[in-house]
Amino acid sequence: MSKYDVTIIGSGPGGYVAAIRCAQLGLKTAIIEKYNTLGGTCLNVGCIPSKAMLDSSEHYFNAVHNFKEHGISTGDLSVDLAQLVERKNSVVSQTCDGIKFLMDKNKIEVHHGVGSFVDKNNIKITGADGEKTIQTDKVIIATGSKPNFFPGMEPDKKRIITSTEALNLKEVPKHLIVIGGGVIGLELGSVYARLGSAVTVVEYADSIISMMDVSQSKELQRILKKEGFKFNFNHGVTKVVNNGKGVVVTATNKKGEEVNIEGDYCLVAVGRKPFTTGLSLENIGVEVDKRGMIPTNDHLETSVPGIYAIGDVVKGMMLAHKAEEEGVFVAETLAGQKPHINYDLIPGVVYTWPEVASVGKTEQEIKAAGIDYKVGQFPIRALGRARASMDIQGMVKIIADKTTDEVLGVHMVAPRAADLIMEAVVAMEYRASSEDIARICHPHPTYSEAVKEAALAAWNDSPLHI
Ligand code: FAD
Ligand code: NAD
């Protein structure tokens, strides 16, 4: 029987990164994945395919709407959805193959099949080629999450779909109804809106991306409305029916009235739930909480010593980079090191165009905490770079402590905000003040100048270009 120092169950960004770090630190490592490809949700049906489709649809949108002004004539344009999906599939398979390469390079043994606990040191693997059991000293559970839904909106995967089916549609919907104005709803809604679908978002809360800074939800909402998105806020969906030709979504509005919306597809994007099915956790006494998450201590160790859990299956934001940090954290802990994760500085991004990115506290949170603060904001349209590129929407907002000037939160809607936000993450990791950022030389012409200008505005209300 094979015997390992560490066995990781699940090969998403949490699991495969944990495996690499364990192997780098000299631990004999195995990884178990129930699907044929490695990479988990993120690589197969999440981050990577959605970004591939976002980029393709953005090229199309720009060709249709913006090329003319750049002096480029294109003639009639059309979308070949099958080719768009094919390119996405090829990006996914190249990326997944890359993980297989990294496993081999680091001498990590990969077992395909469902991993389940016989006891805390014996893991049964049930795969296409039968059953086997491996022995292990420690285990890291990295089994991720699955799409959530509420009673009445069960996906039939044909017209009532989750993100997974939305990444593989055979036709561009005429009218896509999206339940949930969160990250998935807006990213995949953007893909189809750009390809020509009418998109209606039905959202329980009174704004989109309600967990982010209020300035971002307002700005993005304004931009998406211009792209043709329709929003129904304060609408709780109670029922979705596939009538063969299309879907009817029933929601209750703020006044308690029932509203019916008809479309041809409905994307259910109301969050994700931790996934532990098949692990036989009961055999080792690891319990899950009422949301299905595995409780862990500060070392990400479960209630059973030697069994750790990371990523979407434990508390915190369901993000690939958070899962990766936790994978490294547990591997280093197992190797006797004393690693640290700064959970306050995990950036969040929504890959609409422009992108939305945040780090630190929102203005709502700072206000609620009773902290005396100041705000500096700068519009993207005031940048030379923005006008040169015809990408003028968005803003950067910096919130700093009124007394100490320490930066408490940075929130932006901007071209490439996903990359721009890293300046703020680094600055905040080193507890920079808004003056520190304002005094750093930023290259011209770039979008990063908006960060400097917002810092100047926050520091002493002295932005230079507005
Ligand atoms: P997962 O990636 O879910 O991987 C878990 C793996 O465990 C799966 O491969 C599963 O098959 C396997 N598994 C489960 N049970 C067993 C078992 N018993 N035996 C063997 N294997 C098992 N996050 C970002 O940060 N940026 C993004 O841009 C982004 N975009 C997203 C877009 C979409 C459409 C979706 C759905 C998600 C997106 N996310 C994004 C979220 C991100 O995908 C997750 O946070 C991340 O994948 C979590 O990683 P993980 O390792 O915890 O689990
Ligand atoms: P979400 O939590 O971002 O948004 C869900 C939305 O659905 C919320 O706004 C909620 O108010 C609404 N909702 C819930 N029940 C409803 C109902 N009955 N009627 C109407 N609206 C309802 O969840 P998501 O968009 O499904 O994304 C799931 C997770 O995947 C997120 O936590 C995110 O971390 C991760 N993800 C991240 C990225 C990224 O980092 N760019 C991209 C995609 C997904």
Coordinates of C-alpha atoms and ligand atoms in Angstrom, one line a residue:
M1 CA 0.0 0.0 0.0
S2 CA 1.3 3.5 -0.9
K3 CA 2.2 5.6 2.1
Y4 CA 2.5 9.4 2.2
D5 CA 3.4 12.2 4.6
V6 CA 0.6 14.3 3.2
T7 CA -2.5 13.5 1.1
I8 CA -4.5 16.3 -0.4
I9 CA -8.1 15.7 -1.4
G10 CA -9.1 18.0 -4.3
S11 CA -6.9 19.5 -7.0
G12 CA -8.3 23.1 -7.2
P13 CA -6.1 26.1 -6.6
G14 CA -6.1 25.3 -2.9
G15 CA -5.2 21.6 -3.3
Y16 CA -2.7 21.7 -6.1
V17 CA -0.8 24.7 -4.6
A18 CA -0.7 22.9 -1.2
A19 CA 0.7 19.9 -3.0
I20 CA 3.5 21.8 -4.7
R21 CA 4.5 23.6 -1.5
C22 CA 4.4 20.3 0.5
A23 CA 6.7 18.6 -2.1
Q24 CA 9.0 21.7 -2.2
L25 CA 9.4 21.3 1.6
G26 CA 10.4 17.6 1.3
L27 CA 7.1 15.9 2.2
K28 CA 6.1 12.8 0.3
T29 CA 2.8 14.1 -1.2
A30 CA -0.2 12.6 -2.9
I31 CA -3.2 14.4 -4.4
I32 CA -6.6 12.9 -5.1
E33 CA -9.0 14.3 -7.7
K34 CA -12.3 12.8 -8.7
Y35 CA -12.4 14.3 -12.2
N36 CA -10.0 13.4 -15.0
T37 CA -8.5 16.8 -15.2
L38 CA -6.7 18.7 -12.4
G39 CA -7.3 22.3 -11.4
G40 CA -10.8 22.1 -9.8
T41 CA -13.5 24.7 -10.3
C42 CA -11.1 27.5 -11.0
L43 CA -9.4 26.0 -14.0
N44 CA -12.2 23.9 -15.4
V45 CA -15.5 25.8 -14.8
G46 CA -14.6 29.0 -13.0
C47 CA -11.9 31.7 -13.2
I48 CA -10.1 30.6 -16.4
P49 CA -13.0 29.7 -18.7
S50 CA -15.0 32.7 -17.6
K51 CA -12.1 35.1 -18.2
A52 CA -11.5 33.5 -21.7
M53 CA -15.1 34.2 -22.6
L54 CA -15.1 37.6 -21.1
D55 CA -12.1 38.5 -23.3
S56 CA -13.6 37.1 -26.5
S57 CA -16.9 38.8 -25.9
E58 CA -15.0 42.1 -25.2
H59 CA -13.2 41.9 -28.5
Y60 CA -16.5 41.4 -30.3
F61 CA -18.1 44.3 -28.4
N62 CA -15.2 46.6 -29.2
A63 CA -15.3 45.6 -32.8
V64 CA -19.0 46.3 -33.1
H65 CA -19.1 49.5 -31.0
N66 CA -15.7 51.1 -30.8
F67 CA -13.5 50.2 -33.8
K68 CA -15.2 52.7 -36.1
E69 CA -14.1 55.6 -33.9
H70 CA -10.5 54.3 -34.0
G71 CA -10.8 54.5 -37.8
I72 CA -11.1 50.8 -38.4
S73 CA -13.8 49.5 -40.7
T74 CA -14.9 45.9 -40.2
G75 CA -18.0 45.3 -42.4
D76 CA -20.6 42.9 -41.0
L77 CA -19.6 41.1 -37.9
S78 CA -21.1 38.0 -36.3
V79 CA -20.4 35.7 -33.4
D80 CA -19.3 32.1 -33.9
L81 CA -20.3 30.9 -30.4
A82 CA -19.0 27.3 -31.1
Q83 CA -15.5 28.7 -32.0
L84 CA -15.6 31.1 -29.0
V85 CA -16.4 28.1 -26.7
E86 CA -13.8 25.9 -28.5
R87 CA -11.0 28.5 -27.9
K88 CA -12.1 28.7 -24.2
N89 CA -11.9 24.9 -24.0
S90 CA -8.4 24.9 -25.4
V91 CA -7.3 27.5 -22.9
V92 CA -8.8 25.3 -20.1
S93 CA -7.1 22.2 -21.4
Q94 CA -3.7 23.9 -21.8
T95 CA -4.0 25.3 -18.2
C96 CA -5.0 21.9 -16.7
D97 CA -2.2 20.2 -18.5
G98 CA 0.1 22.7 -16.9
I99 CA -1.0 21.5 -13.5
K100 CA -0.3 17.9 -14.5
F101 CA 3.2 19.0 -15.5
L102 CA 3.7 20.7 -12.2
M103 CA 2.6 17.6 -10.3
D104 CA 5.1 15.5 -12.3
K105 CA 7.9 18.0 -11.9
N106 CA 7.4 18.1 -8.1
K107 CA 7.1 14.2 -7.9
I108 CA 3.6 14.5 -6.5
E109 CA 1.6 11.3 -7.0
V110 CA -1.8 12.0 -8.6
H111 CA -4.7 9.6 -7.9
H112 CA -7.9 10.0 -9.9
G113 CA -11.1 9.0 -8.1
V114 CA -13.3 10.0 -5.2
G115 CA -11.3 10.2 -1.9
S116 CA -13.1 9.1 1.3
F117 CA -11.9 8.6 4.8
V118 CA -11.7 5.0 6.1
D119 CA -10.1 6.5 9.2
K120 CA -7.8 9.5 9.7
N121 CA -4.8 7.7 8.2
N122 CA -6.4 5.6 5.5
I123 CA -8.1 7.1 2.4
K124 CA -10.1 5.0 0.0
I125 CA -10.0 6.1 -3.6
T126 CA -12.9 5.0 -5.8
G127 CA -12.1 5.6 -9.5
A128 CA -12.9 4.3 -12.9
D129 CA -10.4 1.5 -12.5
G130 CA -11.8 0.3 -9.2
E131 CA -10.9 0.9 -5.5
K132 CA -7.7 1.3 -3.6
T133 CA -6.6 2.6 -0.2
I134 CA -3.6 4.7 0.5
Q135 CA -2.0 5.4 3.9
T136 CA -1.1 8.9 5.0
D137 CA 0.2 10.8 8.0
K138 CA -1.6 14.1 7.4
V139 CA -4.6 15.1 5.2
I140 CA -5.6 18.4 3.7
I141 CA -9.2 18.6 2.6
A142 CA -9.5 20.9 -0.4
T143 CA -12.8 19.8 -1.9
G144 CA -14.1 23.3 -2.8
S145 CA -17.7 24.3 -3.6
K146 CA -20.6 23.8 -5.9
P147 CA -23.3 26.2 -7.2
N148 CA -26.0 27.0 -4.6
F149 CA -29.7 27.4 -5.3
F150 CA -32.9 27.8 -3.3
P151 CA -36.1 25.8 -3.4
G152 CA -38.1 26.7 -6.6
M153 CA -35.0 27.6 -8.6
E154 CA -33.4 24.1 -9.0
P155 CA -31.3 24.2 -12.2
D156 CA -32.4 21.7 -14.9
K157 CA -29.1 22.5 -16.7
K158 CA -31.0 23.1 -19.9
R159 CA -32.7 26.5 -19.6
I160 CA -32.4 26.9 -15.9
I161 CA -28.6 26.9 -15.7
T162 CA -25.6 27.4 -13.4
S163 CA -22.3 29.1 -14.3
T164 CA -21.1 25.7 -15.5
E165 CA -23.7 25.4 -18.3
A166 CA -23.4 29.1 -19.0
L167 CA -19.8 28.5 -20.1
N168 CA -21.0 25.9 -22.7
L169 CA -24.2 27.3 -24.3
K170 CA -24.9 26.3 -27.9
E171 CA -26.7 29.6 -28.7
V172 CA -26.5 33.2 -27.6
P173 CA -29.7 33.7 -25.5
K174 CA -32.2 36.3 -26.8
H175 CA -33.1 37.2 -23.2
L176 CA -30.9 35.9 -20.3
I177 CA -32.5 36.4 -16.9
V178 CA -29.8 36.3 -14.2
I179 CA -30.8 35.6 -10.6
G180 CA -28.2 37.4 -8.4
G181 CA -26.4 40.6 -9.1
G182 CA -23.1 39.2 -7.5
V183 CA -19.8 38.3 -9.2
I184 CA -20.9 35.4 -11.3
G185 CA -24.2 37.1 -12.5
L186 CA -22.4 40.2 -13.6
E187 CA -19.4 38.5 -15.2
L188 CA -21.4 35.9 -17.2
G189 CA -24.2 38.4 -17.8
S190 CA -21.5 40.7 -19.3
V191 CA -20.4 37.9 -21.7
Y192 CA -23.8 37.4 -23.1
A193 CA -24.8 41.1 -23.1
R194 CA -21.7 41.9 -25.2
L195 CA -22.7 39.0 -27.6
G196 CA -26.1 40.5 -28.1
S197 CA -28.4 39.1 -25.4
A198 CA -30.9 41.2 -23.5
V199 CA -29.8 40.7 -19.8
T200 CA -32.1 41.2 -16.9
V201 CA -30.7 40.9 -13.4
V202 CA -33.1 40.0 -10.6
E203 CA -31.5 40.8 -7.3
Y204 CA -32.8 40.4 -3.7
A205 CA -30.7 43.3 -2.4
D206 CA -31.0 47.0 -3.3
S207 CA -27.8 47.1 -5.4
I208 CA -25.4 44.9 -7.4
I209 CA -22.2 43.7 -5.7
S210 CA -23.6 44.7 -2.4
M211 CA -20.6 43.4 -0.5
M212 CA -18.3 46.0 -2.2
D213 CA -17.9 49.7 -1.6
V214 CA -21.2 51.6 -2.4
S215 CA -19.3 53.8 -4.8
Q216 CA -18.4 50.8 -6.9
S217 CA -21.8 49.3 -7.1
K218 CA -23.2 52.7 -8.2
E219 CA -20.6 53.2 -10.8
L220 CA -20.8 49.7 -12.2
Q221 CA -24.5 49.8 -12.3
R222 CA -24.4 53.0 -14.3
I223 CA -22.0 51.5 -16.8
L224 CA -23.8 48.2 -17.2
K225 CA -27.1 50.0 -17.7
K226 CA -25.5 51.8 -20.6
E227 CA -24.5 48.4 -22.0
G228 CA -28.2 47.4 -21.9
F229 CA -28.4 45.5 -18.6
K230 CA -31.8 45.8 -16.8
F231 CA -31.9 45.6 -13.0
N232 CA -34.8 44.5 -10.8
F233 CA -33.6 45.2 -7.2
N234 CA -35.4 44.2 -4.0
H235 CA -36.8 41.2 -5.9
G236 CA -36.6 37.8 -4.2
V237 CA -37.0 35.0 -6.7
T238 CA -39.4 32.3 -5.5
K239 CA -39.8 30.2 -8.6
V240 CA -38.4 29.5 -12.1
V241 CA -40.2 27.3 -14.6
N242 CA -38.9 25.9 -17.9
N243 CA -41.9 25.8 -20.2
G244 CA -40.1 24.1 -23.0
K245 CA -39.6 27.2 -25.1
G246 CA -38.2 29.5 -22.5
V247 CA -38.3 30.3 -18.8
V248 CA -40.6 32.2 -16.5
V249 CA -39.0 33.7 -13.4
T250 CA -41.3 34.6 -10.5
A251 CA -40.1 37.1 -7.9
T252 CA -41.7 39.0 -5.0
N253 CA -40.9 42.7 -5.0
K254 CA -40.6 45.1 -2.1
K255 CA -44.3 45.8 -2.0
G256 CA -45.0 42.0 -1.7
E257 CA -46.3 41.8 -5.3
E258 CA -45.6 38.8 -7.5
V259 CA -43.7 39.7 -10.7
N260 CA -43.2 37.3 -13.7
I261 CA -40.3 37.8 -16.1
E262 CA -40.0 35.8 -19.3
G263 CA -36.8 34.9 -21.1
D264 CA -35.2 32.0 -22.9
Y265 CA -32.5 31.1 -20.3
C266 CA -32.2 31.7 -16.5
L267 CA -28.7 31.8 -14.9
V268 CA -29.0 30.9 -11.2
A269 CA -26.1 32.8 -9.5
V270 CA -27.0 33.1 -5.9
G271 CA -23.7 32.0 -4.4
R272 CA -21.8 28.7 -3.9
K273 CA -21.9 26.1 -1.1
P274 CA -19.0 24.2 0.3
F275 CA -18.7 20.6 -1.0
T276 CA -18.0 17.7 1.2
T277 CA -20.2 14.9 -0.3
G278 CA -18.4 11.6 -0.6
L279 CA -15.6 12.3 1.9
S280 CA -17.2 10.1 4.6
L281 CA -16.3 12.8 7.2
E282 CA -18.5 10.9 9.7
N283 CA -15.8 8.1 9.8
I284 CA -13.3 10.5 11.4
G285 CA -15.7 12.7 13.4
V286 CA -15.1 16.0 11.4
E287 CA -18.4 17.9 11.5
V288 CA -19.7 20.6 9.1
D289 CA -21.5 23.7 10.3
K290 CA -25.0 24.6 9.2
R291 CA -23.7 26.3 6.0
G292 CA -21.9 23.1 5.1
M293 CA -18.4 24.5 5.9
I294 CA -15.7 22.6 7.8
P295 CA -14.8 24.6 11.0
T296 CA -11.1 25.0 11.5
N297 CA -8.8 26.7 14.1
D298 CA -6.2 29.4 13.4
H299 CA -3.9 26.8 11.8
L300 CA -6.7 25.6 9.5
E301 CA -6.7 22.3 11.4
T302 CA -10.2 20.7 11.8
S303 CA -11.5 19.3 15.1
V304 CA -9.5 16.1 14.3
P305 CA -5.7 16.6 14.8
G306 CA -3.7 16.1 11.6
I307 CA -6.7 16.8 9.3
Y308 CA -6.6 20.3 7.8
A309 CA -9.0 22.0 5.4
I310 CA -8.6 25.0 3.0
G311 CA -10.2 27.0 0.3
D312 CA -13.9 27.2 -0.5
V313 CA -14.7 24.4 2.0
V314 CA -13.7 26.6 5.0
K315 CA -14.7 30.1 6.2
G316 CA -13.8 33.3 4.3
M317 CA -14.2 34.5 0.7
M318 CA -14.6 31.9 -2.0
L319 CA -11.6 33.1 -4.1
A320 CA -8.9 31.1 -5.9
H321 CA -6.1 33.3 -4.4
K322 CA -7.4 32.9 -0.9
A323 CA -7.4 29.1 -1.4
E324 CA -3.8 29.2 -2.7
E325 CA -2.6 31.2 0.3
E326 CA -4.2 28.7 2.6
G327 CA -2.6 25.8 0.7
V328 CA 0.9 27.4 1.2
F329 CA 0.0 28.2 4.8
V330 CA -0.9 24.6 5.7
A331 CA 2.0 23.1 3.8
E332 CA 4.5 25.4 5.7
T333 CA 2.7 24.7 9.0
L334 CA 3.2 20.9 8.4
A335 CA 6.9 21.5 7.7
G336 CA 7.2 23.2 11.1
Q337 CA 7.3 26.8 9.9
K338 CA 5.2 29.7 11.2
P339 CA 3.4 31.2 8.2
H340 CA 0.9 34.0 8.3
I341 CA -2.0 35.1 6.1
N342 CA -3.3 38.6 6.3
Y343 CA -7.1 38.0 5.7
D344 CA -7.8 41.7 5.9
L345 CA -5.8 42.3 2.7
I346 CA -7.2 39.7 0.3
P347 CA -8.2 41.7 -2.8
G348 CA -11.5 41.1 -4.5
V349 CA -12.1 41.6 -8.2
V350 CA -15.1 41.5 -10.6
Y351 CA -14.0 41.0 -14.2
T352 CA -16.6 43.2 -15.9
W353 CA -15.2 46.0 -18.2
P354 CA -14.1 48.2 -16.7
E355 CA -13.0 45.8 -13.9
V356 CA -13.9 46.3 -10.3
A357 CA -11.3 45.8 -7.6
S358 CA -11.1 46.3 -3.8
V359 CA -8.9 45.8 -0.9
G360 CA -9.3 46.7 2.8
K361 CA -12.4 48.1 4.4
T362 CA -15.4 49.7 2.5
E363 CA -16.6 53.1 3.4
Q364 CA -19.8 51.5 4.9
E365 CA -17.6 49.3 7.2
I366 CA -15.4 52.2 8.3
K367 CA -18.4 54.4 9.1
A368 CA -20.1 51.5 11.0
A369 CA -16.8 51.0 13.0
G370 CA -17.0 54.7 14.1
I371 CA -13.5 55.5 12.6
D372 CA -12.8 59.1 11.6
Y373 CA -11.9 59.0 7.9
K374 CA -11.2 61.0 4.8
V375 CA -11.8 60.0 1.2
G376 CA -9.9 60.9 -2.0
Q377 CA -11.5 60.0 -5.4
F378 CA -10.3 60.5 -9.0
P379 CA -12.2 59.8 -12.2
I380 CA -10.6 57.7 -14.9
R381 CA -11.8 60.0 -17.6
A382 CA -9.3 62.7 -16.4
L383 CA -6.3 60.6 -17.4
G384 CA -4.5 61.1 -20.7
R385 CA -4.1 57.3 -21.0
A386 CA -7.8 56.8 -20.7
R387 CA -8.6 59.2 -23.5
A388 CA -5.9 57.7 -25.7
S389 CA -7.4 54.3 -25.3
M390 CA -11.1 55.4 -25.4
D391 CA -11.5 53.7 -22.0
I392 CA -12.8 56.6 -19.8
Q393 CA -15.2 55.0 -17.4
G394 CA -14.6 54.4 -13.7
M395 CA -12.8 55.9 -10.7
V396 CA -10.3 55.2 -7.9
K397 CA -11.3 55.9 -4.3
I398 CA -8.9 55.8 -1.4
I399 CA -10.1 55.9 2.2
A400 CA -7.6 56.9 4.9
D401 CA -7.7 57.4 8.6
K402 CA -8.3 61.1 9.3
T403 CA -5.8 61.3 12.1
T404 CA -2.9 59.0 11.0
D405 CA -3.5 59.1 7.2
E406 CA -3.1 55.3 7.1
V407 CA -4.8 53.9 4.1
L408 CA -7.8 51.8 5.2
G409 CA -9.4 50.8 1.9
V410 CA -8.9 51.2 -1.8
H411 CA -11.8 50.7 -4.2
M412 CA -11.8 51.1 -7.9
V413 CA -13.7 50.6 -11.1
A414 CA -11.1 51.0 -13.8
P415 CA -9.5 49.4 -16.9
R416 CA -7.3 46.6 -15.6
A417 CA -8.3 47.3 -12.0
A418 CA -7.5 43.7 -11.2
D419 CA -3.8 44.5 -11.8
L420 CA -3.9 48.1 -10.5
I421 CA -5.2 47.0 -7.1
M422 CA -1.9 45.3 -6.3
E423 CA -0.2 48.7 -5.7
A424 CA -2.8 49.3 -3.0
V425 CA -2.3 45.8 -1.5
V426 CA 1.4 46.2 -1.3
A427 CA 1.0 49.7 0.2
M428 CA -1.5 48.6 2.8
E429 CA 0.7 45.5 3.7
Y430 CA 3.4 48.0 4.6
R431 CA 0.8 50.2 6.3
A432 CA 1.3 53.1 3.9
S433 CA -0.3 56.5 4.4
S434 CA -2.1 58.2 1.5
E435 CA 0.9 60.6 1.4
D436 CA 3.2 57.7 0.9
I437 CA 1.3 56.6 -2.3
A438 CA 0.9 60.3 -3.4
R439 CA 4.7 60.9 -3.2
I440 CA 5.6 57.8 -5.3
C441 CA 6.5 58.5 -8.9
H442 CA 3.9 56.8 -11.2
P443 CA 4.7 56.2 -14.9
H444 CA 2.9 58.4 -17.5
P445 CA 0.6 57.8 -19.2
T446 CA -0.9 55.0 -17.3
Y447 CA -4.1 54.1 -15.4
S448 CA -1.9 53.9 -12.3
E449 CA -1.8 57.7 -12.2
A450 CA -5.4 57.6 -11.0
V451 CA -4.1 55.8 -7.8
K452 CA -1.6 58.6 -7.2
E453 CA -4.2 61.3 -7.9
A454 CA -6.7 59.6 -5.5
A455 CA -4.0 59.4 -2.9
L456 CA -3.2 63.1 -3.4
A457 CA -7.0 63.8 -3.0
A458 CA -7.1 61.8 0.2
W459 CA -3.9 63.2 1.7
N460 CA -4.5 66.9 1.4
D461 CA -7.2 67.4 -1.2
S462 CA -4.6 68.3 -3.8
P463 CA -5.1 66.2 -7.0
L464 CA -3.1 67.7 -9.8
H465 CA -5.2 66.9 -12.9
I466 CA -8.7 67.8 -11.9
Ligands
FAD1 P1 -12.2 23.9 -6.1 O1 -11.5 24.7 -7.1 O2 -13.6 23.8 -6.1 O3 -11.6 22.4 -6.3 C1 -12.0 21.4 -5.5 C2 -11.7 20.1 -6.2 O4 -11.9 19.0 -5.3 C3 -12.6 19.8 -7.4 O5 -11.7 19.5 -8.5 C4 -13.4 18.6 -7.1 O6 -13.6 17.7 -8.1 C5 -12.4 17.9 -6.1 N1 -13.1 17.0 -5.1 C6 -14.2 17.3 -4.3 N2 -14.5 16.2 -3.6 C7 -13.6 15.2 -3.8 C8 -13.4 13.9 -3.3 N3 -14.1 13.4 -2.4 N4 -12.3 13.2 -3.9 C9 -11.6 13.7 -4.9 N5 -11.7 15.0 -5.3 C10 -12.7 15.7 -4.8 N6 -12.1 33.1 -8.0 C11 -11.2 34.0 -8.1 O7 -10.4 34.2 -7.3 N7 -11.1 34.7 -9.3 C12 -12.0 34.5 -10.3 O8 -11.9 35.1 -11.4 C13 -13.0 33.5 -10.1 N8 -13.9 33.3 -11.1 C14 -14.8 32.3 -10.9 C15 -15.8 32.1 -11.9 C16 -16.7 31.2 -11.8 C17 -17.7 30.9 -12.9 C18 -16.8 30.4 -10.6 C19 -17.8 29.3 -10.5 C20 -15.9 30.6 -9.6 C21 -14.9 31.5 -9.8 N9 -14.0 31.8 -8.7 C22 -13.0 32.8 -8.9 C23 -14.0 31.1 -7.5 C24 -12.9 30.0 -7.5 O9 -13.1 29.1 -8.6 C25 -12.9 29.2 -6.2 O10 -12.8 30.1 -5.1 C26 -11.7 28.2 -6.2 O11 -11.8 27.3 -7.2 C27 -11.7 27.4 -4.9 O12 -10.6 26.6 -4.9 P2 -10.6 25.2 -4.0 O13 -9.3 24.6 -4.2 O14 -11.0 25.5 -2.6 O15 -11.7 24.3 -4.6
NAD2 P1 -22.5 36.2 -4.8 O1 -22.6 35.9 -3.4 O2 -21.4 37.1 -5.3 O3 -23.9 36.9 -5.3 C1 -25.1 36.2 -5.1 C2 -26.2 37.3 -5.2 O4 -27.5 36.6 -5.3 C3 -26.3 38.2 -4.0 O5 -26.3 39.5 -4.4 C4 -27.7 37.9 -3.4 O6 -28.3 39.0 -2.8 C5 -28.5 37.4 -4.6 N1 -29.6 36.5 -4.2 C6 -29.6 35.4 -3.3 N2 -30.8 34.8 -3.3 C7 -31.6 35.5 -4.2 C8 -33.0 35.4 -4.6 N3 -33.8 34.4 -4.1 N4 -33.5 36.2 -5.5 C9 -32.7 37.2 -6.0 N5 -31.4 37.4 -5.7 C10 -30.8 36.5 -4.8 O7 -22.5 34.7 -5.5 P2 -22.1 34.3 -7.0 O8 -22.2 35.5 -7.9 O9 -23.0 33.1 -7.3 O10 -20.6 33.8 -6.8 C11 -20.3 32.8 -5.9 C12 -18.9 32.9 -5.4 O11 -18.0 32.6 -6.5 C13 -18.6 34.2 -4.9 O12 -18.6 34.1 -3.5 C14 -17.3 34.6 -5.4 O13 -16.4 34.7 -4.4 C15 -16.8 33.5 -6.4 N6 -16.5 34.0 -7.7 C16 -15.5 34.9 -7.7 C17 -15.2 35.6 -8.9 C18 -14.1 36.6 -9.0 O14 -13.3 36.6 -8.0 N7 -14.0 37.4 -10.0 C19 -15.9 35.3 -10.1 C20 -17.0 34.4 -10.0 C21 -17.2 33.8 -8.8

